[in-house]
Amino acid sequence: MFDPMKKGNAYCCLINGHWQEGSLAPVEVTRPADGGLLGTVPALSHKEVDAAFRAAKAAQKQWAETPISVRSAILHEASFLLEEKAEAIASILSQEISKDMASSLSEVKRTADFIRFTADEGKHMEGEMVGADSFPGFNKKRFSIVTRVPLGVVLAISPFNYPVNLSASKIAPALMAGNSVILKPPTSGAISALHLAAVFHEAGLPAGVLNTVTGRGSDIGDYLVTHPMVDFISFTGSTAVGKRIARQVGMVPLLLELGGKDAALVLEDADLDDAAKDIVSGAYSYSGQRCTAVKRVLALESIADALVEKIKERVLALKTGMPHEKVQVTPLINDKAADYVQELIDDAIEKGATLICGNKREKNLIYPTLFDNVTTDMRLAWEEPFGPVLPIMRIQDVEEGIDIANRSEYGLQASVFTKNIDSAFSIAERLEVGTVHINNKTERGPDHFPFLGVKSSGMGTQGIRYSIEAMSRRKVVVVNLEP
Ligand code: NAP
Ligand code: G3P
């Protein structure tokens, strides 16, 4: 069957409503599980990137004029189509980023829900009237009408671990706010993201409102983020790249969702079975390649032995294998990522941490690894492995736990496990993170909750309503009635 988005296994970019090849040698996208070629995506030249921006700029005004109910209907159609193609897209996603099939399907279905919710939420971004008479010296003859207007062209840059979901969570709010979008997907994940773009296109999005630009971030990233037609950048990815973007963009507004080192504090009165269950699923799902993964456990010495046993039992029950199998731990995104995780494991062993299980590797497949007695001189205490390795650090008291949690350069999320709601709240208040979960693992959802990181974990707030707000601004018209 003729497929306009690809020629053979060479995928094209959506620019101004057409699927176009690039003029440079395309980039190969390989399957992390076996190194086989999944397809190629264009490495766009600067001229081709310019064409995408010109298309986005030209289409934006008309899109902003389009009634919100019409924009919403197009998003609803996109959500419907995505749901319809969920199995097929999940299968590509699973191969492309080595995510187990159940999680891949859940990513696609969650994205359809996200788009649907955004299509509805966008209809409620009403403005307000502010009367002047509430300020001393003014009367009711003057008032301001405050509405929300789009920012213009939004550059959306998404990471490899959720190429469908974290592309859509930028595209959908941007569109509901009346912006046009340039999507730069991750290279590993680009094919899945192009399928997402195809769904929006098929749903009836006018030409130029959504454009995709592919190519390695290291080649085209700087050109994209400093492009004069960018009005807003929404970036999710590593702290290193996020900081690089922030240094370059001057006054272009930014939303950054970056790395994390989420801590789970387990207190003496916690339900240890529940805590162990949440910690293991939080730490090892998608092989730990989630910004919100539990990345260290801070356990009070008095319950540490019992907790370690319970966590160990669950880690040993995790299934490891290939993404098409029913497993939780799969090969990492590439060999470089696995080398990095191995470095952290080796450093912990060398410095005397107790290896409870794991430290087994086949190429980029790292078996679930658990350490006890990790101390603050070890890299594993501070660095984000983005892999299936969990350090347990023993603490003497809650103060020490809060201190270690807060000494991290990151500040995404944290968990507190305790039956005492008073201590939970008082600890939550003192943790320097965007979100604290009480008696649950760290995680982003539900997607209409605010989601943010502090310190090196990000800037600005995502979440459906918050993203629409971030991608629009207030416009004020002041009315002065006849005296
Ligand atoms: P990454 O290497 O920073 O890449 C993210 C995106 O940026 C990709 O599309 C990448 O393209 C692009 N990029 C690379 N260099 C660039 C440059 N100089 N300028 C502009 N864009 C550039 O991150 P990743 O490895 O995909 O994702 C893992 C990281 O993301 C982890 O640190 C994780 O914690 C973080 N993350 C955070 C959140 C959150 O919400 N806080 C969510 C998910 C992931 P290429 O793929 O072509 O290089
Ligand atoms: O790493 C992606 C981040 O947004 C986490 O999402 O749903 O896995 O907690 P989630």
Coordinates of C-alpha atoms and ligand atoms in Angstrom, one line a residue:
M1 CA 0.0 0.0 0.0
F2 CA 1.3 3.5 -0.8
D3 CA 2.4 5.3 2.3
P4 CA 3.2 9.0 1.8
M5 CA 5.3 9.2 4.9
K6 CA 8.0 6.8 3.6
K7 CA 9.7 5.5 0.6
G8 CA 10.8 1.9 1.3
N9 CA 12.1 2.2 4.8
A10 CA 13.1 5.8 4.3
Y11 CA 10.8 8.0 6.4
C12 CA 10.0 11.6 5.4
C13 CA 9.4 14.8 7.4
L14 CA 6.1 16.6 7.5
I15 CA 6.7 20.1 6.2
N16 CA 3.9 22.4 5.2
G17 CA 1.5 19.5 4.9
H18 CA 3.8 17.4 2.6
W19 CA 6.0 14.4 3.4
Q20 CA 9.5 15.4 2.2
E21 CA 12.8 13.7 2.0
G22 CA 15.9 15.5 3.1
S23 CA 18.8 16.5 0.8
L24 CA 21.5 15.2 3.1
A25 CA 22.4 11.5 3.8
P26 CA 19.6 10.2 6.1
V27 CA 20.1 9.1 9.7
E28 CA 19.8 5.3 10.4
V29 CA 17.4 4.3 13.2
T30 CA 18.3 0.9 14.6
R31 CA 16.6 -1.5 17.0
P32 CA 18.4 -1.4 20.4
A33 CA 17.6 -5.1 21.0
D34 CA 19.4 -6.5 18.0
G35 CA 21.1 -3.6 16.1
G36 CA 18.9 -4.2 13.0
L37 CA 17.8 -1.3 10.8
L38 CA 14.3 -0.1 11.5
G39 CA 14.4 2.7 9.0
T40 CA 16.0 6.0 8.2
V41 CA 14.8 9.5 8.9
P42 CA 16.0 12.7 7.1
A43 CA 18.9 14.7 8.3
L44 CA 17.5 18.1 7.4
S45 CA 19.8 20.8 6.1
H46 CA 19.6 24.4 7.4
K47 CA 17.6 25.4 4.3
E48 CA 15.1 22.6 4.9
V49 CA 14.8 23.6 8.6
D50 CA 14.2 27.2 7.4
A51 CA 11.4 26.0 5.1
A52 CA 9.7 24.2 8.1
F53 CA 9.9 27.4 10.2
R54 CA 8.5 29.6 7.3
A55 CA 5.6 27.1 6.9
A56 CA 4.9 27.2 10.7
K57 CA 5.1 31.0 10.8
A58 CA 2.8 31.4 7.8
A59 CA 0.2 28.9 9.1
Q60 CA 0.0 30.2 12.7
K61 CA -2.1 33.3 12.3
Q62 CA -4.9 31.5 10.5
W63 CA -4.7 28.6 13.1
A64 CA -5.1 31.1 15.9
E65 CA -8.1 32.6 14.1
T66 CA -9.7 29.1 13.9
P67 CA -12.5 28.8 16.5
I68 CA -11.4 26.8 19.5
S69 CA -14.2 24.4 19.0
V70 CA -12.8 23.5 15.6
R71 CA -9.3 23.1 16.9
S72 CA -10.7 20.9 19.6
A73 CA -12.6 18.8 17.1
I74 CA -9.4 18.2 15.1
L75 CA -7.6 17.1 18.3
H76 CA -10.4 14.8 19.2
E77 CA -10.1 13.2 15.8
A78 CA -6.4 12.8 16.3
S79 CA -7.0 11.1 19.6
F80 CA -9.5 8.7 18.0
L81 CA -7.1 7.8 15.1
L82 CA -4.3 7.3 17.5
E83 CA -6.4 4.9 19.6
E84 CA -7.4 3.1 16.4
K85 CA -3.7 2.6 15.4
A86 CA -2.5 2.0 18.9
E87 CA -1.3 -1.6 18.4
A88 CA 0.6 -0.8 15.2
I89 CA 2.3 2.3 16.5
A90 CA 3.1 0.5 19.8
S91 CA 4.8 -2.3 17.9
I92 CA 7.0 0.2 16.1
L93 CA 7.7 2.1 19.3
S94 CA 8.6 -1.2 21.1
Q95 CA 11.2 -2.1 18.5
E96 CA 12.5 1.4 18.1
I97 CA 13.2 2.2 21.8
S98 CA 13.3 -1.3 23.2
K99 CA 10.2 -0.7 25.4
D100 CA 8.3 -3.8 26.4
M101 CA 5.1 -4.2 24.4
A102 CA 2.7 -3.7 27.3
S103 CA 4.4 -0.4 28.3
S104 CA 4.5 0.7 24.6
L105 CA 0.8 0.1 24.2
S106 CA 0.1 1.9 27.4
E107 CA 2.3 4.9 26.2
V108 CA 0.2 5.2 23.0
K109 CA -3.2 4.8 24.8
R110 CA -2.2 7.3 27.5
T111 CA -1.3 9.7 24.7
A112 CA -4.7 9.4 23.1
D113 CA -6.2 10.2 26.5
F114 CA -3.9 13.1 26.9
I115 CA -4.9 14.6 23.5
R116 CA -8.6 14.1 24.3
F117 CA -8.3 15.8 27.7
T118 CA -6.3 18.7 26.2
A119 CA -8.9 19.2 23.5
D120 CA -11.5 19.6 26.2
E121 CA -9.4 21.6 28.6
G122 CA -8.4 24.1 25.9
K123 CA -12.0 25.1 25.6
H124 CA -12.0 26.4 29.1
M125 CA -9.1 28.9 29.0
E126 CA -11.4 31.8 29.6
G127 CA -10.1 35.3 30.3
E128 CA -11.2 37.7 33.0
M129 CA -12.3 41.3 33.6
V130 CA -10.4 43.4 36.2
G131 CA -12.2 46.5 37.4
A132 CA -10.0 49.5 38.1
D133 CA -12.1 50.6 41.1
S134 CA -10.4 48.1 43.4
F135 CA -7.3 50.3 43.3
P136 CA -7.5 53.6 45.3
G137 CA -8.4 56.6 43.2
F138 CA -10.1 54.7 40.3
N139 CA -13.8 54.2 39.5
K140 CA -15.9 51.7 37.5
K141 CA -15.4 53.7 34.3
R142 CA -12.2 51.9 33.7
F143 CA -11.6 48.2 33.4
S144 CA -9.3 45.8 31.7
I145 CA -10.3 42.7 29.6
V146 CA -7.7 40.0 29.9
T147 CA -7.6 37.2 27.4
R148 CA -5.0 34.6 26.5
V149 CA -3.2 34.7 23.1
P150 CA -0.8 32.3 21.5
L151 CA 3.0 32.8 21.5
G152 CA 3.5 32.0 17.9
V153 CA 5.8 29.1 16.7
V154 CA 6.6 26.5 19.4
L155 CA 9.7 24.4 19.1
A156 CA 9.0 21.0 20.8
I157 CA 12.0 18.8 21.5
S158 CA 11.3 15.4 23.0
P159 CA 13.4 12.6 24.5
F160 CA 13.9 8.9 23.5
N161 CA 12.1 7.4 26.5
Y162 CA 8.6 8.6 25.6
P163 CA 8.8 9.7 21.9
V164 CA 5.1 9.5 21.3
N165 CA 3.8 10.7 24.7
L166 CA 6.3 13.5 25.4
S167 CA 5.9 14.8 21.8
A168 CA 2.1 14.9 22.1
S169 CA 2.3 16.4 25.5
K170 CA 3.9 19.4 23.9
I171 CA 2.0 19.4 20.5
A172 CA -1.5 19.2 21.8
P173 CA -1.4 22.1 24.4
A174 CA 0.5 24.2 21.9
L175 CA -2.2 23.7 19.3
M176 CA -5.0 24.3 21.7
A177 CA -3.4 27.6 22.7
G178 CA -3.3 28.6 19.0
N179 CA 0.4 28.1 18.2
S180 CA 2.0 26.3 15.3
V181 CA 4.6 23.7 16.1
I182 CA 8.0 22.4 14.9
L183 CA 8.6 19.0 16.4
K184 CA 12.2 17.8 16.8
P185 CA 11.8 14.2 17.9
P186 CA 14.7 12.1 19.4
T187 CA 16.6 10.2 16.8
S188 CA 15.9 6.9 18.6
G189 CA 12.1 7.4 18.6
A190 CA 11.9 9.5 15.5
I191 CA 9.9 7.0 13.5
S192 CA 7.3 6.6 16.2
A193 CA 7.0 10.3 16.6
L194 CA 6.6 10.7 12.8
H195 CA 3.7 8.3 13.0
L196 CA 2.2 10.6 15.7
A197 CA 2.6 13.5 13.4
A198 CA 0.9 11.5 10.6
V199 CA -2.1 11.0 12.9
F200 CA -2.4 14.8 13.5
H201 CA -2.1 15.4 9.7
E202 CA -4.7 12.8 8.9
A203 CA -7.0 14.3 11.6
G204 CA -7.2 17.4 9.4
L205 CA -4.6 19.8 10.8
P206 CA -4.1 22.5 8.2
A207 CA -0.8 22.5 6.3
G208 CA 2.1 24.1 8.2
V209 CA 0.5 24.0 11.6
L210 CA 2.6 21.0 12.6
N211 CA 6.0 20.3 11.0
T212 CA 8.6 17.8 11.9
V213 CA 12.4 18.3 11.7
T214 CA 14.6 15.2 12.1
G215 CA 18.4 14.9 12.3
R216 CA 20.8 14.4 15.1
G217 CA 20.4 16.9 17.9
S218 CA 24.2 17.4 18.0
D219 CA 24.1 18.5 14.4
I220 CA 20.9 20.6 14.1
G221 CA 20.1 21.4 17.8
D222 CA 21.9 24.7 18.1
Y223 CA 20.5 25.8 14.7
L224 CA 17.0 25.0 15.8
V225 CA 17.0 26.6 19.3
T226 CA 18.6 29.8 18.1
H227 CA 16.4 30.1 15.0
P228 CA 14.9 33.6 14.8
M229 CA 11.4 32.3 14.2
V230 CA 11.2 30.4 17.5
D231 CA 8.8 32.0 20.0
F232 CA 8.8 29.3 22.7
I233 CA 10.8 26.1 23.4
S234 CA 9.4 23.1 25.2
F235 CA 12.3 20.7 25.9
T236 CA 12.4 17.4 27.7
G237 CA 15.7 15.6 28.0
S238 CA 19.0 15.6 29.8
T239 CA 20.1 18.3 32.1
A240 CA 23.3 18.8 30.1
V241 CA 21.4 19.6 26.8
G242 CA 18.7 21.6 28.7
K243 CA 21.4 23.8 30.2
R244 CA 23.1 24.2 26.9
I245 CA 19.8 25.4 25.3
A246 CA 19.2 27.8 28.2
R247 CA 22.6 29.4 27.7
Q248 CA 21.9 30.1 24.1
V249 CA 18.4 31.4 23.8
G250 CA 18.3 34.8 25.4
M251 CA 14.8 36.0 25.9
V252 CA 12.9 33.1 24.2
P253 CA 10.7 31.6 26.9
L254 CA 11.6 28.1 27.9
L255 CA 9.9 25.1 29.5
L256 CA 12.5 22.5 30.6
E257 CA 11.9 19.1 32.0
L258 CA 15.2 17.5 32.8
G259 CA 17.0 14.7 34.7
G260 CA 16.2 13.5 38.2
K261 CA 17.6 11.5 41.1
D262 CA 14.3 10.8 42.9
A263 CA 14.7 9.5 46.5
A264 CA 12.3 7.2 48.3
L265 CA 12.5 7.8 52.1
V266 CA 11.2 4.8 54.1
L267 CA 10.4 5.5 57.7
E268 CA 10.2 3.1 60.7
D269 CA 6.4 2.9 60.6
A270 CA 6.0 2.3 56.8
D271 CA 4.2 -0.6 55.4
L272 CA 7.3 -2.3 54.1
D273 CA 5.5 -4.7 51.7
D274 CA 3.7 -1.8 50.0
A275 CA 6.9 0.3 50.0
A276 CA 9.0 -2.5 48.4
K277 CA 6.4 -3.1 45.8
D278 CA 6.2 0.6 44.8
I279 CA 10.0 1.0 44.9
V280 CA 10.7 -1.9 42.7
S281 CA 8.1 -1.0 40.0
G282 CA 9.2 2.7 40.3
A283 CA 12.9 1.9 39.9
Y284 CA 12.9 -0.8 37.2
S285 CA 10.0 -0.2 34.9
Y286 CA 11.3 0.5 31.3
S287 CA 14.7 -0.6 32.7
G288 CA 14.9 2.6 34.9
Q289 CA 14.9 4.8 31.8
R290 CA 12.4 7.3 33.3
C291 CA 13.1 10.7 34.7
T292 CA 10.8 9.9 37.5
A293 CA 12.2 6.5 38.3
V294 CA 13.0 5.9 42.0
K295 CA 16.8 6.3 41.8
R296 CA 17.8 5.9 45.4
V297 CA 16.2 4.5 48.6
L298 CA 16.9 6.2 51.9
A299 CA 16.0 3.7 54.5
L300 CA 16.1 4.1 58.3
E301 CA 18.6 1.7 59.8
S302 CA 16.0 0.1 62.1
I303 CA 13.9 -1.2 59.1
A304 CA 16.7 -1.5 56.5
D305 CA 17.4 -5.2 56.8
A306 CA 13.7 -6.1 56.4
L307 CA 13.2 -3.7 53.6
V308 CA 16.3 -4.9 51.7
E309 CA 15.0 -8.5 51.9
K310 CA 11.5 -7.5 50.5
I311 CA 13.0 -5.4 47.7
K312 CA 15.5 -8.2 46.8
E313 CA 12.7 -10.7 46.6
R314 CA 10.8 -8.5 44.1
V315 CA 13.9 -7.6 42.1
L316 CA 14.7 -11.3 41.7
A317 CA 11.1 -11.9 40.4
L318 CA 11.6 -9.3 37.6
K319 CA 11.7 -10.7 34.1
T320 CA 14.5 -9.6 31.8
G321 CA 14.6 -10.1 28.1
M322 CA 13.6 -8.7 24.7
P323 CA 10.9 -6.0 24.3
H324 CA 8.5 -8.4 22.4
E325 CA 8.5 -10.7 25.4
K326 CA 6.5 -10.3 28.6
V327 CA 9.3 -8.7 30.6
Q328 CA 10.0 -5.5 32.6
V329 CA 13.7 -5.1 31.9
T330 CA 14.9 -4.8 28.3
P331 CA 18.1 -3.8 26.6
L332 CA 19.0 -0.1 27.2
I333 CA 18.7 2.4 24.4
N334 CA 22.3 1.9 23.2
D335 CA 25.7 0.6 24.2
K336 CA 26.9 4.0 25.5
A337 CA 24.1 4.1 28.0
A338 CA 24.9 0.6 29.2
D339 CA 28.6 1.5 29.5
Y340 CA 27.6 4.4 31.7
V341 CA 25.4 2.3 34.0
Q342 CA 28.3 -0.3 34.2
E343 CA 30.7 2.5 35.3
L344 CA 28.4 3.4 38.2
I345 CA 28.0 -0.2 39.2
D346 CA 31.8 -0.8 39.1
D347 CA 32.5 2.4 41.1
A348 CA 30.0 1.3 43.8
I349 CA 31.6 -2.2 44.1
E350 CA 35.1 -0.7 44.2
K351 CA 34.1 1.6 47.0
G352 CA 32.5 -1.2 49.1
A353 CA 28.8 -1.2 48.4
T354 CA 27.0 -4.5 49.1
L355 CA 25.9 -6.1 45.8
I356 CA 22.5 -7.8 46.6
C357 CA 21.8 -9.0 43.0
G358 CA 22.5 -8.3 39.4
N359 CA 25.7 -6.8 37.9
K360 CA 25.2 -9.1 34.9
R361 CA 25.4 -7.7 31.4
E362 CA 25.0 -8.9 27.8
K363 CA 25.9 -6.0 25.4
N364 CA 23.3 -3.3 26.2
L365 CA 21.1 -5.6 28.4
I366 CA 21.8 -4.9 32.0
Y367 CA 20.1 -7.3 34.5
P368 CA 18.3 -5.6 37.4
T369 CA 20.9 -4.7 39.9
L370 CA 20.4 -3.8 43.6
F371 CA 22.9 -2.4 46.1
D372 CA 22.8 -2.0 49.8
N373 CA 25.1 0.1 52.0
V374 CA 25.7 2.7 49.3
T375 CA 27.5 5.7 50.8
T376 CA 27.8 9.4 49.8
D377 CA 31.3 9.0 48.4
M378 CA 29.9 6.7 45.6
R379 CA 28.8 8.1 42.2
L380 CA 25.6 6.0 42.5
A381 CA 24.5 8.2 45.4
W382 CA 24.3 11.3 43.1
E383 CA 24.3 10.5 39.4
E384 CA 21.3 9.5 37.3
P385 CA 22.0 6.0 35.9
F386 CA 19.0 5.9 33.6
G387 CA 19.2 2.1 33.9
P388 CA 18.1 -0.8 36.1
V389 CA 20.3 -0.2 39.1
L390 CA 19.0 0.9 42.5
P391 CA 21.1 2.0 45.5
I392 CA 19.9 1.7 49.0
M393 CA 21.5 4.1 51.5
R394 CA 21.0 3.5 55.2
I395 CA 20.2 6.6 57.3
Q396 CA 20.3 7.0 61.1
D397 CA 17.4 9.5 61.3
V398 CA 15.0 11.4 59.2
E399 CA 17.2 14.5 59.4
E400 CA 20.0 12.7 57.6
G401 CA 17.5 11.4 55.0
I402 CA 16.3 14.9 54.2
D403 CA 19.8 16.2 54.1
I404 CA 21.0 13.6 51.6
A405 CA 17.8 14.0 49.5
N406 CA 18.3 17.7 49.3
R407 CA 22.1 17.6 48.6
S408 CA 21.3 16.3 45.1
E409 CA 21.8 18.7 42.2
Y410 CA 18.4 17.5 41.0
G411 CA 14.9 18.3 42.4
L412 CA 12.3 16.4 40.4
Q413 CA 10.3 14.3 42.8
A414 CA 10.6 12.3 46.0
S415 CA 8.5 9.7 47.9
V416 CA 7.9 9.3 51.6
F417 CA 6.7 6.0 53.0
T418 CA 5.1 6.3 56.5
K419 CA 1.8 5.7 58.2
N420 CA 2.1 9.0 60.0
I421 CA 0.5 11.7 57.9
D422 CA 1.9 14.5 60.1
S423 CA 5.5 13.4 59.6
A424 CA 4.8 12.8 55.9
F425 CA 3.6 16.4 55.4
S426 CA 6.4 18.0 57.4
I427 CA 9.0 16.0 55.5
A428 CA 7.3 16.9 52.2
E429 CA 7.5 20.6 53.0
R430 CA 11.2 20.3 53.5
L431 CA 12.1 18.3 50.4
E432 CA 13.5 20.5 47.6
V433 CA 11.6 18.9 44.7
G434 CA 8.7 19.7 42.4
T435 CA 6.4 16.9 43.8
V436 CA 6.4 14.7 46.8
H437 CA 4.4 11.4 46.8
I438 CA 3.2 10.1 50.1
N439 CA 3.1 6.3 50.1
N440 CA 3.5 5.9 46.4
K441 CA 6.4 5.7 43.9
T442 CA 7.5 8.8 42.1
E443 CA 5.7 9.2 38.8
R444 CA 4.3 11.9 36.5
G445 CA 0.7 11.0 36.1
P446 CA -2.2 11.7 36.1
D447 CA -1.4 14.0 33.2
H448 CA -3.5 16.9 34.3
F449 CA -1.6 17.2 37.6
P450 CA 1.2 19.9 37.5
F451 CA 4.5 18.3 36.7
L452 CA 7.7 20.2 37.4
G453 CA 11.3 20.0 38.5
V454 CA 13.4 22.4 40.5
K455 CA 17.2 23.0 40.6
S456 CA 18.8 21.1 37.7
S457 CA 15.6 19.1 37.1
G458 CA 13.8 21.8 35.1
M459 CA 12.1 25.2 34.8
G460 CA 8.4 25.9 34.4
T461 CA 5.4 23.6 34.9
Q462 CA 3.8 21.0 32.6
G463 CA 0.5 19.2 32.9
I464 CA -2.4 19.8 30.6
R465 CA -3.8 23.2 31.8
Y466 CA -0.3 24.4 32.9
S467 CA 1.2 23.6 29.5
I468 CA -1.6 25.5 27.7
E469 CA -0.9 28.4 30.0
A470 CA 2.8 28.2 29.5
M471 CA 2.3 28.3 25.7
S472 CA 0.1 31.3 25.8
R473 CA 0.3 34.8 27.3
R474 CA -2.1 37.3 28.7
K475 CA -3.3 40.1 26.4
V476 CA -4.8 43.1 28.1
V477 CA -7.2 45.7 26.6
V478 CA -8.1 48.6 28.9
V479 CA -11.6 50.1 28.4
N480 CA -12.1 53.7 29.5
L481 CA -15.8 54.7 29.5
E482 CA -17.1 58.2 29.0
P483 CA -16.8 60.1 32.4
Ligands
NAP1 P1 18.9 14.1 25.4 O1 20.1 13.4 24.9 O2 19.1 15.4 26.2 O3 18.0 14.3 24.2 C1 16.7 14.9 24.2 C2 16.3 15.6 22.9 O4 17.2 16.7 22.7 C3 16.5 14.6 21.7 O5 15.5 15.0 20.8 C4 17.9 15.0 21.2 O6 18.0 14.7 19.8 C5 17.8 16.5 21.4 N1 19.1 17.2 21.4 C6 20.4 16.6 21.6 N2 21.3 17.6 21.6 C7 20.7 18.7 21.4 C8 21.1 20.1 21.2 N3 22.4 20.4 21.3 N4 20.2 21.0 21.1 C9 18.9 20.7 21.0 N5 18.4 19.5 21.1 C10 19.3 18.5 21.3 O7 18.0 13.2 26.4 P2 17.6 11.7 26.2 O8 18.8 10.8 26.3 O9 16.7 11.6 24.9 O10 16.6 11.5 27.4 C11 17.1 11.1 28.7 C12 17.2 12.2 29.6 O11 16.0 13.0 29.6 C13 17.4 11.8 31.1 O12 18.3 12.7 31.7 C14 16.0 12.0 31.7 O13 16.0 12.2 33.1 C15 15.5 13.2 30.9 N6 14.0 13.2 30.9 C16 13.4 14.1 31.7 C17 12.0 14.1 31.7 C18 11.3 15.1 32.6 O14 10.1 15.2 32.4 N7 11.9 15.7 33.6 C19 11.3 13.2 30.9 C20 11.9 12.3 30.1 C21 13.3 12.3 30.1 P3 18.8 13.4 19.4 O15 18.1 12.2 19.9 O16 18.9 13.5 17.9 O17 20.2 13.5 20.0
G3P2 O1 10.8 10.2 31.9 C1 9.6 10.6 31.5 C2 8.8 11.2 32.6 O2 7.9 12.2 32.1 C3 8.2 10.2 33.4 O3 6.9 9.8 33.2 O4 4.8 8.6 33.6 O5 7.0 7.4 33.5 O6 6.4 8.9 35.4 P1 6.2 8.6 34.0

